[in-house]
CSV table of C-alpha atoms in Angstrom, one decimal:
chain,number,residue,atom,x,y,z
A,1,MET,CA,-48.6,-74.8,150.2
A,2,ALA,CA,-50.2,-73.9,146.9
A,3,SER,CA,-49.2,-70.3,147.3
A,4,ASN,CA,-45.5,-71.1,147.6
A,5,LEU,CA,-45.4,-72.9,144.2
A,6,PRO,CA,-43.7,-70.9,141.4
A,7,ILE,CA,-45.8,-69.4,138.7
A,8,PRO,CA,-45.0,-70.9,135.3
A,9,LEU,CA,-43.4,-68.7,132.7
A,10,PRO,CA,-45.6,-67.7,129.8
A,11,PRO,CA,-44.4,-68.7,126.3
A,12,ARG,CA,-42.4,-66.0,124.5
A,13,THR,CA,-42.7,-65.3,120.8
A,14,PRO,CA,-39.3,-64.8,119.2
A,15,THR,CA,-38.7,-61.3,118.0
A,16,PRO,CA,-38.6,-61.0,114.1
A,17,PRO,CA,-35.3,-60.1,112.6
A,18,PRO,CA,-34.7,-56.4,112.0
A,19,ASP,CA,-35.0,-54.8,108.6
A,20,ASP,CA,-31.3,-53.7,108.6
A,21,PRO,CA,-28.8,-56.5,108.3
A,22,PRO,CA,-26.9,-56.9,111.5
A,23,SER,CA,-23.4,-55.8,111.5
A,24,ALA,CA,-20.4,-58.1,112.0
A,25,SER,CA,-19.7,-56.8,115.5
A,26,ARG,CA,-23.1,-57.6,116.7
A,27,LEU,CA,-23.0,-61.1,115.2
A,28,ASP,CA,-19.8,-61.7,117.1
A,29,ALA,CA,-21.2,-60.4,120.3
A,30,GLN,CA,-24.2,-62.7,120.3
A,31,ASP,CA,-24.0,-66.1,121.6
A,32,ASN,CA,-25.1,-68.9,119.3
A,33,ASP,CA,-26.9,-70.6,122.1
A,34,SER,CA,-28.8,-67.4,123.3
A,35,LEU,CA,-32.0,-68.6,121.7
A,36,SER,CA,-31.7,-72.2,122.3
A,37,PRO,CA,-34.6,-73.8,124.2
A,38,LEU,CA,-32.2,-75.8,126.3
A,39,VAL,CA,-30.5,-72.7,127.7
A,40,ASP,CA,-32.2,-70.5,130.2
A,41,SER,CA,-31.2,-67.1,128.8
A,42,PHE,CA,-34.1,-65.1,130.1
A,43,PRO,CA,-33.4,-62.8,133.0
A,44,PRO,CA,-34.9,-64.1,136.3
A,45,GLN,CA,-36.4,-60.8,137.1
A,46,ARG,CA,-38.4,-60.7,133.9
A,47,GLY,CA,-39.6,-64.3,134.2
A,48,SER,CA,-41.1,-64.1,137.7
A,49,LEU,CA,-43.5,-61.6,139.0
A,50,ASN,CA,-42.3,-59.5,141.9
A,51,THR,CA,-45.0,-59.6,144.4
A,52,ALA,CA,-43.0,-57.6,146.9
A,53,ASP,CA,-43.4,-54.4,144.9
A,54,PRO,CA,-47.1,-53.6,144.8
A,55,ASN,CA,-46.6,-50.4,142.7
A,56,ARG,CA,-44.7,-52.2,140.0
A,57,LEU,CA,-47.6,-52.5,137.5
A,58,SER,CA,-49.9,-49.8,139.1
A,59,PRO,CA,-51.6,-47.5,136.5
A,60,THR,CA,-51.3,-44.6,138.9
A,61,ARG,CA,-47.6,-44.3,138.3
A,62,ALA,CA,-46.3,-41.8,135.8
A,63,SER,CA,-44.6,-44.5,133.7
A,64,PHE,CA,-44.2,-48.3,133.8
A,65,THR,CA,-40.6,-48.4,134.7
A,66,LEU,CA,-38.4,-51.3,135.0
A,67,SER,CA,-36.2,-52.1,137.9
A,68,PRO,CA,-32.5,-51.4,137.5
A,69,SER,CA,-31.9,-55.1,137.5
A,70,ASP,CA,-33.6,-55.5,134.1
A,71,ASN,CA,-30.5,-54.4,132.4
A,72,VAL,CA,-32.2,-51.8,130.3
A,73,PRO,CA,-29.8,-49.5,128.4
A,74,GLN,CA,-29.8,-45.9,129.4
A,75,ASN,CA,-30.3,-44.7,125.8
A,76,SER,CA,-33.8,-46.2,125.7
A,77,GLN,CA,-35.4,-43.4,127.8
A,78,GLY,CA,-37.7,-40.9,126.2
A,79,ASP,CA,-37.3,-37.2,125.9
A,80,ASN,CA,-38.7,-36.6,129.3
A,81,GLY,CA,-36.0,-38.6,131.0
A,82,SER,CA,-38.3,-41.5,132.1
A,83,ALA,CA,-37.6,-45.0,131.0
A,84,GLY,CA,-40.4,-47.1,129.4
A,85,PRO,CA,-41.0,-50.4,127.7
A,86,PHE,CA,-41.3,-48.7,124.3
A,87,ASN,CA,-38.8,-46.5,122.6
A,88,PHE,CA,-40.7,-43.8,120.6
A,89,LYS,CA,-38.6,-41.7,118.3
A,90,THR,CA,-39.7,-38.8,116.2
A,91,THR,CA,-39.7,-39.5,112.5
A,92,THR,CA,-40.1,-37.2,109.5
A,93,MET,CA,-42.4,-38.2,106.7
A,94,ALA,CA,-41.0,-37.9,103.2
A,95,LYS,CA,-42.6,-35.2,101.0
A,96,SER,CA,-42.0,-37.1,97.8
A,97,PRO,CA,-44.9,-39.3,96.5
A,98,VAL,CA,-44.8,-43.0,97.4
A,99,VAL,CA,-44.0,-45.1,94.4
A,100,LYS,CA,-46.1,-48.2,94.2
A,101,SER,CA,-44.6,-51.3,92.9
A,102,ASN,CA,-47.8,-52.7,91.2
A,103,ILE,CA,-48.5,-49.8,88.8
A,104,GLY,CA,-50.0,-51.0,85.5
A,105,GLN,CA,-51.2,-54.3,87.0
A,106,ARG,CA,-54.8,-55.2,86.7
A,107,ARG,CA,-56.6,-55.7,90.0
A,108,GLY,CA,-57.6,-59.3,90.4
A,109,HIS,CA,-55.3,-60.5,87.7
A,110,LYS,CA,-53.8,-63.3,89.8
A,111,TYR,CA,-57.3,-64.6,90.8
A,112,LYS,CA,-58.5,-64.8,87.2
A,113,HIS,CA,-55.8,-67.3,86.3
A,114,SER,CA,-55.9,-69.3,89.5
A,115,SER,CA,-57.3,-72.8,89.6
A,116,ILE,CA,-60.2,-71.8,91.8
A,117,SER,CA,-61.3,-68.9,89.6
A,118,HIS,CA,-61.6,-71.3,86.6
A,119,GLN,CA,-64.4,-73.1,88.6
A,120,ILE,CA,-66.2,-70.0,89.7
A,121,PHE,CA,-65.6,-67.3,87.0
A,122,LEU,CA,-66.3,-68.9,83.7
A,123,GLU,CA,-65.4,-67.1,80.4
A,124,PRO,CA,-68.5,-66.2,78.3
A,125,PRO,CA,-69.1,-68.4,75.3
A,126,PRO,CA,-67.8,-67.0,72.0
A,127,ARG,CA,-70.4,-65.2,70.0
A,128,ALA,CA,-70.6,-65.2,66.3
A,129,PRO,CA,-70.1,-61.7,64.7
A,130,LEU,CA,-73.1,-59.8,63.6
A,131,ALA,CA,-74.1,-60.2,60.0
A,132,LEU,CA,-74.8,-56.5,59.8
A,133,PRO,CA,-72.2,-53.8,60.2
A,134,ASN,CA,-72.6,-51.2,62.9
A,135,SER,CA,-72.6,-48.3,60.5
A,136,LEU,CA,-71.6,-47.5,56.9
A,137,PRO,CA,-69.9,-44.3,55.8
A,138,ILE,CA,-72.3,-41.6,54.5
A,139,PRO,CA,-71.0,-39.9,51.3
A,140,THR,CA,-70.2,-36.3,51.3
A,141,PHE,CA,-71.1,-33.7,48.6
A,142,LYS,CA,-67.6,-34.1,47.0
A,143,GLU,CA,-67.9,-37.9,46.9
A,144,CYS,CA,-71.4,-37.6,45.4
A,145,ARG,CA,-70.2,-35.3,42.7
A,146,ALA,CA,-67.2,-37.6,41.9
A,147,SER,CA,-69.5,-40.6,41.6
A,148,MET,CA,-71.9,-39.1,39.2
A,149,SER,CA,-72.1,-40.6,35.7
A,150,LYS,CA,-72.6,-38.7,32.5
A,151,ASP,CA,-76.3,-39.5,32.4
A,152,GLN,CA,-76.7,-38.4,36.1
A,153,LYS,CA,-75.0,-35.1,35.4
A,154,THR,CA,-77.3,-34.4,32.4
A,155,ARG,CA,-80.3,-35.1,34.5
A,156,PHE,CA,-79.0,-32.9,37.3
A,157,TRP,CA,-78.6,-29.9,35.0
A,158,TRP,CA,-82.0,-30.5,33.5
A,159,SER,CA,-83.5,-30.3,37.0
A,160,VAL,CA,-81.8,-26.9,37.4
A,161,CYS,CA,-83.2,-25.8,34.0
A,162,HIS,CA,-86.7,-26.9,35.3
A,163,MET,CA,-86.3,-24.5,38.2
A,164,PHE,CA,-85.4,-21.7,35.9
A,165,VAL,CA,-88.6,-22.4,33.9
A,166,ALA,CA,-90.6,-22.1,37.2
A,167,ALA,CA,-88.9,-18.8,37.9
A,168,TYR,CA,-89.6,-17.5,34.4
A,169,THR,CA,-93.2,-18.5,34.7
A,170,LEU,CA,-93.6,-16.6,37.9
A,171,TRP,CA,-91.9,-13.5,36.3
A,172,SER,CA,-94.0,-13.6,33.2
A,173,ALA,CA,-97.3,-14.1,35.1
A,174,HIS,CA,-98.3,-10.4,34.3
A,175,GLY,CA,-100.8,-10.4,37.2
A,176,SER,CA,-102.6,-13.5,36.0
A,177,LEU,CA,-103.7,-15.6,39.0
A,178,ALA,CA,-103.8,-18.8,36.9
A,179,MET,CA,-100.2,-18.3,35.7
A,180,THR,CA,-99.1,-17.6,39.2
A,181,ALA,CA,-100.6,-20.9,40.3
A,182,LEU,CA,-98.9,-22.7,37.4
A,183,SER,CA,-95.5,-21.3,38.5
A,184,HIS,CA,-96.1,-22.9,41.9
A,185,LEU,CA,-96.9,-26.2,40.3
A,186,ILE,CA,-93.8,-26.1,38.2
A,187,LEU,CA,-91.7,-25.2,41.2
A,188,PHE,CA,-93.0,-28.3,42.9
A,189,ASP,CA,-92.2,-30.4,39.9
A,190,SER,CA,-88.7,-29.0,39.6
A,191,LEU,CA,-88.0,-29.9,43.3
A,192,GLY,CA,-89.3,-33.4,42.6
A,193,ALA,CA,-87.0,-33.7,39.6
A,194,LEU,CA,-84.0,-32.6,41.8
A,195,LEU,CA,-85.0,-35.2,44.4
A,196,CYS,CA,-85.1,-38.0,41.8
A,197,VAL,CA,-81.6,-37.1,40.7
A,198,SER,CA,-80.3,-37.0,44.3
A,199,VAL,CA,-81.8,-40.4,44.9
A,200,ASP,CA,-80.2,-41.8,41.8
A,201,VAL,CA,-76.8,-40.4,42.8
A,202,LEU,CA,-77.0,-41.7,46.4
A,203,SER,CA,-77.9,-45.2,45.1
A,204,ASN,CA,-74.3,-45.4,43.8
A,205,PHE,CA,-73.2,-45.9,47.4
A,206,GLU,CA,-73.6,-49.0,49.6
A,207,VAL,CA,-75.2,-47.1,52.5
A,208,TRP,CA,-78.3,-46.3,50.4
A,209,LYS,CA,-79.7,-49.8,50.3
A,210,ARG,CA,-77.6,-52.0,52.6
A,211,SER,CA,-78.9,-52.4,56.1
A,212,SER,CA,-76.8,-51.6,59.2
A,213,VAL,CA,-77.3,-51.4,62.9
A,214,ARG,CA,-77.5,-47.6,62.8
A,215,HIS,CA,-79.7,-47.6,59.6
A,216,PRO,CA,-81.7,-50.9,59.6
A,217,PHE,CA,-83.3,-50.0,56.2
A,218,GLY,CA,-80.5,-48.1,54.7
A,219,LEU,CA,-80.9,-44.4,53.8
A,220,GLU,CA,-84.0,-44.9,51.6
A,221,ARG,CA,-86.2,-43.5,54.3
A,222,ALA,CA,-84.5,-40.1,53.7
A,223,GLU,CA,-86.3,-40.0,50.4
A,224,VAL,CA,-89.6,-40.3,52.3
A,225,LEU,CA,-88.7,-37.5,54.6
A,226,ALA,CA,-87.7,-35.2,51.7
A,227,GLY,CA,-91.0,-36.0,49.9
A,228,PHE,CA,-92.9,-35.2,53.1
A,229,ALA,CA,-91.2,-31.8,53.3
A,230,MET,CA,-92.2,-31.2,49.6
A,231,CYS,CA,-95.8,-32.1,50.3
A,232,VAL,CA,-96.0,-29.7,53.2
A,233,LEU,CA,-94.6,-27.0,50.9
A,234,LEU,CA,-97.2,-27.8,48.3
A,235,LEU,CA,-99.9,-27.5,50.9
A,236,PHE,CA,-98.7,-24.1,52.1
A,237,MET,CA,-98.4,-22.9,48.5
A,238,GLY,CA,-102.0,-23.9,47.9
A,239,MET,CA,-103.1,-22.0,51.0
A,240,ASP,CA,-101.2,-19.0,49.8
A,241,LEU,CA,-103.0,-19.0,46.5
A,242,ILE,CA,-106.3,-19.3,48.2
A,243,SER,CA,-105.6,-16.2,50.3
A,244,HIS,CA,-104.4,-14.4,47.2
A,245,ASN,CA,-107.6,-15.2,45.4
A,246,LEU,CA,-109.7,-14.0,48.4
A,247,GLN,CA,-107.7,-10.8,48.5
A,248,HIS,CA,-108.3,-10.3,44.7
A,249,PHE,CA,-112.0,-10.9,45.2
A,250,LEU,CA,-112.3,-8.3,48.0
A,251,GLU,CA,-110.4,-5.8,45.9
A,252,SER,CA,-112.7,-6.3,42.9
A,253,SER,CA,-115.8,-6.0,45.1
A,254,GLY,CA,-115.1,-2.4,46.0
A,255,HIS,CA,-112.6,-2.6,48.9
A,256,GLU,CA,-109.5,-0.5,48.8
A,257,PRO,CA,-106.6,-2.8,47.7
A,258,HIS,CA,-103.4,-3.1,49.7
A,259,HIS,CA,-101.3,-3.6,46.6
A,260,SER,CA,-102.0,-2.7,43.0
A,261,HIS,CA,-102.6,-5.6,40.7
A,262,ALA,CA,-102.2,-4.7,37.1
A,263,HIS,CA,-103.7,-7.7,35.2
A,264,GLU,CA,-102.2,-7.9,31.8
A,265,ARG,CA,-102.8,-10.7,29.4
A,266,VAL,CA,-101.4,-12.2,26.2
A,267,SER,CA,-102.9,-10.6,23.1
A,268,VAL,CA,-105.9,-12.3,21.5
A,269,GLY,CA,-105.0,-15.0,19.0
A,270,SER,CA,-101.3,-15.4,20.1
A,271,VAL,CA,-99.6,-18.4,21.6
A,272,ASP,CA,-98.6,-18.3,25.3
A,273,VAL,CA,-94.9,-19.3,25.2
A,274,THR,CA,-94.8,-19.7,29.0
A,275,ALA,CA,-97.6,-22.4,28.9
A,276,LEU,CA,-95.7,-24.2,26.1
A,277,LEU,CA,-92.5,-24.2,28.3
A,278,ALA,CA,-94.5,-25.5,31.2
A,279,ILE,CA,-95.9,-28.4,29.1
A,280,SER,CA,-92.6,-29.4,27.6
A,281,SER,CA,-90.6,-29.2,30.9
A,282,THR,CA,-93.3,-31.3,32.6
A,283,LEU,CA,-93.2,-34.0,29.9
A,284,ILE,CA,-89.4,-34.2,29.9
A,285,SER,CA,-89.2,-34.6,33.6
A,286,ALA,CA,-92.0,-37.1,33.8
A,287,ILE,CA,-90.7,-39.3,31.0
A,288,GLY,CA,-87.0,-38.8,31.3
A,289,LEU,CA,-86.5,-38.5,35.1
A,290,LYS,CA,-89.6,-40.5,36.2
A,291,ASN,CA,-90.6,-37.5,38.3
A,292,HIS,CA,-93.0,-38.1,41.1
A,293,GLY,CA,-93.1,-41.8,40.1
A,294,ARG,CA,-92.7,-43.2,43.6
A,295,ILE,CA,-95.0,-40.6,45.1
A,296,GLY,CA,-97.7,-41.4,42.5
A,297,LYS,CA,-97.6,-45.1,43.4
A,298,ALA,CA,-97.8,-44.3,47.1
A,299,MET,CA,-100.8,-41.9,46.6
A,300,ARG,CA,-103.4,-43.7,44.5
A,301,PHE,CA,-106.3,-41.8,43.0
A,302,GLY,CA,-108.9,-44.0,41.6
A,303,TYR,CA,-110.3,-41.4,39.3
A,304,ILE,CA,-107.2,-41.0,37.1
A,305,GLU,CA,-105.7,-44.5,37.5
A,306,SER,CA,-107.1,-45.6,34.2
A,307,LEU,CA,-105.3,-42.7,32.3
A,308,PRO,CA,-101.9,-43.1,30.6
A,309,SER,CA,-98.8,-43.4,32.7
A,310,VAL,CA,-98.0,-39.7,32.7
A,311,LEU,CA,-101.5,-38.5,33.3
A,312,SER,CA,-102.2,-41.1,36.0
A,313,ASN,CA,-99.9,-39.2,38.3
A,314,PRO,CA,-101.9,-36.4,40.0
A,315,SER,CA,-99.1,-33.9,40.0
A,316,HIS,CA,-98.4,-34.3,36.3
A,317,PHE,CA,-102.2,-34.3,35.5
A,318,LEU,CA,-102.7,-31.0,37.4
A,319,THR,CA,-99.7,-29.3,35.7
A,320,LEU,CA,-100.5,-30.4,32.2
A,321,SER,CA,-104.2,-29.6,32.4
A,322,CYS,CA,-103.5,-26.1,33.8
A,323,SER,CA,-100.9,-25.4,31.1
A,324,THR,CA,-103.3,-26.6,28.3
A,325,LEU,CA,-106.1,-24.4,29.6
A,326,LEU,CA,-103.8,-21.4,29.7
A,327,LEU,CA,-103.0,-22.0,26.0
A,328,LEU,CA,-106.7,-21.7,25.2
A,329,LEU,CA,-107.5,-18.6,27.3
A,330,PRO,CA,-106.1,-16.1,24.7
A,331,LEU,CA,-108.8,-17.3,22.3
A,332,VAL,CA,-111.7,-16.0,24.5
A,333,SER,CA,-112.8,-12.5,25.1
A,334,VAL,CA,-111.3,-10.2,27.7
A,335,ARG,CA,-114.3,-10.3,30.1
A,336,LEU,CA,-114.6,-14.1,29.9
A,337,TYR,CA,-110.8,-14.3,30.4
A,338,ASN,CA,-110.9,-12.6,33.8
A,339,TRP,CA,-113.6,-14.9,35.1
A,340,LEU,CA,-111.8,-18.0,33.7
A,341,ASP,CA,-108.5,-16.9,35.1
A,342,VAL,CA,-109.9,-16.5,38.7
A,343,LEU,CA,-111.9,-19.8,38.3
A,344,LEU,CA,-108.8,-21.7,37.1
A,345,SER,CA,-106.6,-20.2,39.8
A,346,SER,CA,-109.1,-21.2,42.5
A,347,THR,CA,-109.4,-24.7,41.1
A,348,ILE,CA,-105.6,-25.2,41.0
A,349,SER,CA,-105.2,-23.9,44.6
A,350,ILE,CA,-107.9,-26.1,46.0
A,351,SER,CA,-106.4,-29.1,44.1
A,352,MET,CA,-103.0,-28.3,45.5
A,353,CYS,CA,-104.4,-28.4,49.0
A,354,VAL,CA,-106.2,-31.6,48.4
A,355,ILE,CA,-103.1,-33.3,46.9
A,356,GLY,CA,-100.9,-31.9,49.7
A,357,VAL,CA,-103.2,-33.2,52.5
A,358,ARG,CA,-103.4,-36.6,50.8
A,359,LEU,CA,-99.6,-36.8,50.4
A,360,VAL,CA,-98.9,-35.6,53.9
A,361,LYS,CA,-101.2,-38.2,55.3
A,362,THR,CA,-99.7,-41.0,53.2
A,363,LEU,CA,-96.0,-40.1,53.7
A,364,GLY,CA,-96.6,-39.3,57.4
A,365,SER,CA,-98.0,-42.8,58.0
A,366,MET,CA,-95.0,-44.2,56.2
A,367,LEU,CA,-92.7,-42.3,58.5
A,368,LEU,CA,-94.6,-43.7,61.4
A,369,MET,CA,-94.1,-47.2,60.1
A,370,SER,CA,-97.7,-48.0,59.2
A,371,TYR,CA,-99.5,-49.0,56.0
A,372,SER,CA,-102.4,-46.9,54.7
A,373,GLY,CA,-103.1,-48.7,51.4
A,374,PRO,CA,-106.3,-50.5,50.6
A,375,GLY,CA,-107.0,-54.2,50.6
A,376,VAL,CA,-105.8,-55.2,54.1
A,377,LYS,CA,-109.3,-56.2,55.3
A,378,ASP,CA,-109.9,-58.4,52.2
A,379,VAL,CA,-106.5,-60.2,52.7
A,380,ILE,CA,-107.3,-61.0,56.4
A,381,ARG,CA,-110.8,-62.2,55.4
A,382,ASP,CA,-109.3,-64.6,52.8
A,383,ILE,CA,-106.8,-65.9,55.3
A,384,GLU,CA,-109.4,-66.6,57.9
A,385,ALA,CA,-111.5,-68.5,55.2
A,386,ASP,CA,-108.8,-71.1,54.8
A,387,PRO,CA,-109.8,-74.4,56.4
A,388,CYS,CA,-106.4,-74.9,58.1
A,389,VAL,CA,-106.7,-71.5,60.0
A,390,PHE,CA,-108.5,-71.4,63.3
A,391,GLY,CA,-108.0,-67.6,63.7
A,392,VAL,CA,-105.8,-64.6,63.3
A,393,ASP,CA,-104.3,-63.5,66.6
A,394,ASP,CA,-102.3,-60.6,65.3
A,395,ALA,CA,-101.7,-59.0,62.0
A,396,ARG,CA,-99.4,-56.0,61.4
A,397,PHE,CA,-99.0,-54.3,58.0
A,398,TRP,CA,-96.5,-51.5,57.7
A,399,GLN,CA,-94.5,-49.7,55.0
A,400,VAL,CA,-90.9,-48.7,55.5
A,401,HIS,CA,-90.3,-46.6,52.3
A,402,TYR,CA,-91.6,-46.5,48.8
A,403,GLY,CA,-90.2,-49.8,47.7
A,404,LEU,CA,-90.5,-52.0,50.9
A,405,CYS,CA,-93.5,-53.1,52.9
A,406,MET,CA,-93.7,-55.7,55.7
A,407,ALA,CA,-96.5,-58.0,57.0
A,408,ASN,CA,-96.3,-59.9,60.3
A,409,LEU,CA,-99.0,-62.3,61.1
A,410,LYS,CA,-99.6,-64.7,64.1
A,411,LEU,CA,-102.1,-67.5,63.3
A,412,ARG,CA,-103.6,-70.5,65.0
A,413,VAL,CA,-103.6,-73.4,62.6
A,414,SER,CA,-103.9,-77.1,62.5
A,415,GLY,CA,-102.9,-79.8,60.0
A,416,SER,CA,-99.9,-81.8,58.8
A,417,GLU,CA,-96.5,-80.3,58.1
A,418,GLU,CA,-97.0,-80.4,54.3
A,419,ASN,CA,-100.3,-78.5,54.6
A,420,LEU,CA,-98.7,-75.9,56.8
A,421,ILE,CA,-95.9,-75.4,54.3
A,422,ARG,CA,-98.5,-74.9,51.5
A,423,LEU,CA,-100.5,-72.5,53.7
A,424,ARG,CA,-97.4,-70.4,54.3
A,425,GLU,CA,-96.7,-70.1,50.6
A,426,ARG,CA,-100.3,-69.3,49.9
A,427,ILE,CA,-100.5,-66.5,52.4
A,428,SER,CA,-97.2,-65.0,51.2
A,429,SER,CA,-98.4,-65.1,47.6
A,430,LEU,CA,-101.8,-63.7,48.5
A,431,ILE,CA,-100.3,-60.6,50.3
A,432,ARG,CA,-97.9,-59.9,47.4
A,433,ASN,CA,-100.5,-60.2,44.7
A,434,ARG,CA,-103.2,-58.2,46.5
A,435,LEU,CA,-101.2,-55.5,48.2
A,436,GLY,CA,-98.1,-55.3,46.1
A,437,GLY,CA,-99.7,-55.7,42.6
A,438,GLY,CA,-98.0,-59.0,41.9
A,439,TYR,CA,-94.5,-59.7,40.6
A,440,GLY,CA,-93.3,-57.7,37.6
A,441,SER,CA,-95.9,-54.9,38.1
A,442,GLY,CA,-93.4,-52.5,39.7
A,443,GLY,CA,-95.2,-52.3,43.0
A,444,GLN,CA,-93.9,-52.4,46.5
A,445,ARG,CA,-91.8,-55.4,47.6
A,446,TRP,CA,-93.5,-57.2,50.5
A,447,GLU,CA,-91.6,-59.2,53.1
A,448,VAL,CA,-94.0,-61.6,54.9
A,449,SER,CA,-93.2,-63.3,58.3
A,450,LEU,CA,-95.7,-65.9,59.7
A,451,GLN,CA,-95.9,-67.4,63.2
A,452,PHE,CA,-98.0,-70.5,63.6
A,453,THR,CA,-99.5,-71.8,66.8
A,454,ILE,CA,-100.6,-75.4,66.2
A,455,GLU,CA,-103.9,-76.3,67.7
A,456,LYS,CA,-104.9,-79.9,68.6
A,457,SER,CA,-107.8,-81.0,66.5
């Protein structure tokens, strides 16, 4: 009895409307009640399974054909002439590129402004703009020339004249080793005078002293780099003079000379004009241009520090002493002149090497952001002697350029807030007075930063 019951019909999903709008003739041909659930409009053959035909849904058949009673149109058959449930037709793809409708729209734009995204994707908090600019314009040669004042132009042309004095000294050496050494010293002084003028001209622009992200300390460190190159040049010139003196010694001891050296000298009792030019040019550059002033402060020689301001600079002291001795050489005999000439040239060359090594070490440490001056151990000892200080955990002293030094200290302290404020002021004053020479002395400017770790007493 159960096998004779009819099998219920499965639910049928309505077919979506076609893309093309239906024509008026098709609308007229359709019945308004064709899709009504109250009207049985489905064909009986489609709604019931035909159990009499066992090969109706067999996969061994060539195609799933429908019976003639399904009312399938004849034009729905494929190219091979067999009817099927699907009507596959050959289509041709368009060769033109597909035009997207969302060109120029940002992906995820609709989610950013949705109500859910405001709860998940929060906007970053607004940040205050940096107090420092990213970079500042570096002046060109034309801008530097246009910004030069009358005094700066005068100083520039004097540095050029100083170079001509060095060239004239080398030309008028007449085989004298001491005069050749003096020409090298004057060349070093003339390059220093030109560097001083260049620094003065660049200070007209904001990029020289103002800090930026690209140049945290401005362009003042370029002066340190240029001074380092000059000191390397001075060191090599001293070594060249030493090799020249050794060559002259071997020639005078009987070896065959590679080049002829005709040693002529100024006549006895006359004044050496070249030595006078060297003295006058050195004094003008030292007093008027403050030549080697910053290098002299960075490189401290205790032996000549007590001398006047011009002679306390080792470069000026060496040039002026050599020029003065050359003025006195024409007053001695010819035989003594030759010995004194070699002795003076050797002394100058060795002094140039010593000064060059000292300057290279000082300026090299400055380029490496370290401080090589004296007095650091005494300052730390005085800080540790304070009763509020338990210990110094870290102490960093470093020099940025000629005019700026920095000290960073980390201390373990104890005491009230007023005592800690006084301790901070005392340490800052101690560092500035001991290492910077105090206010008004023209020494380096010190910036001190302190970090206190309060210990429980």
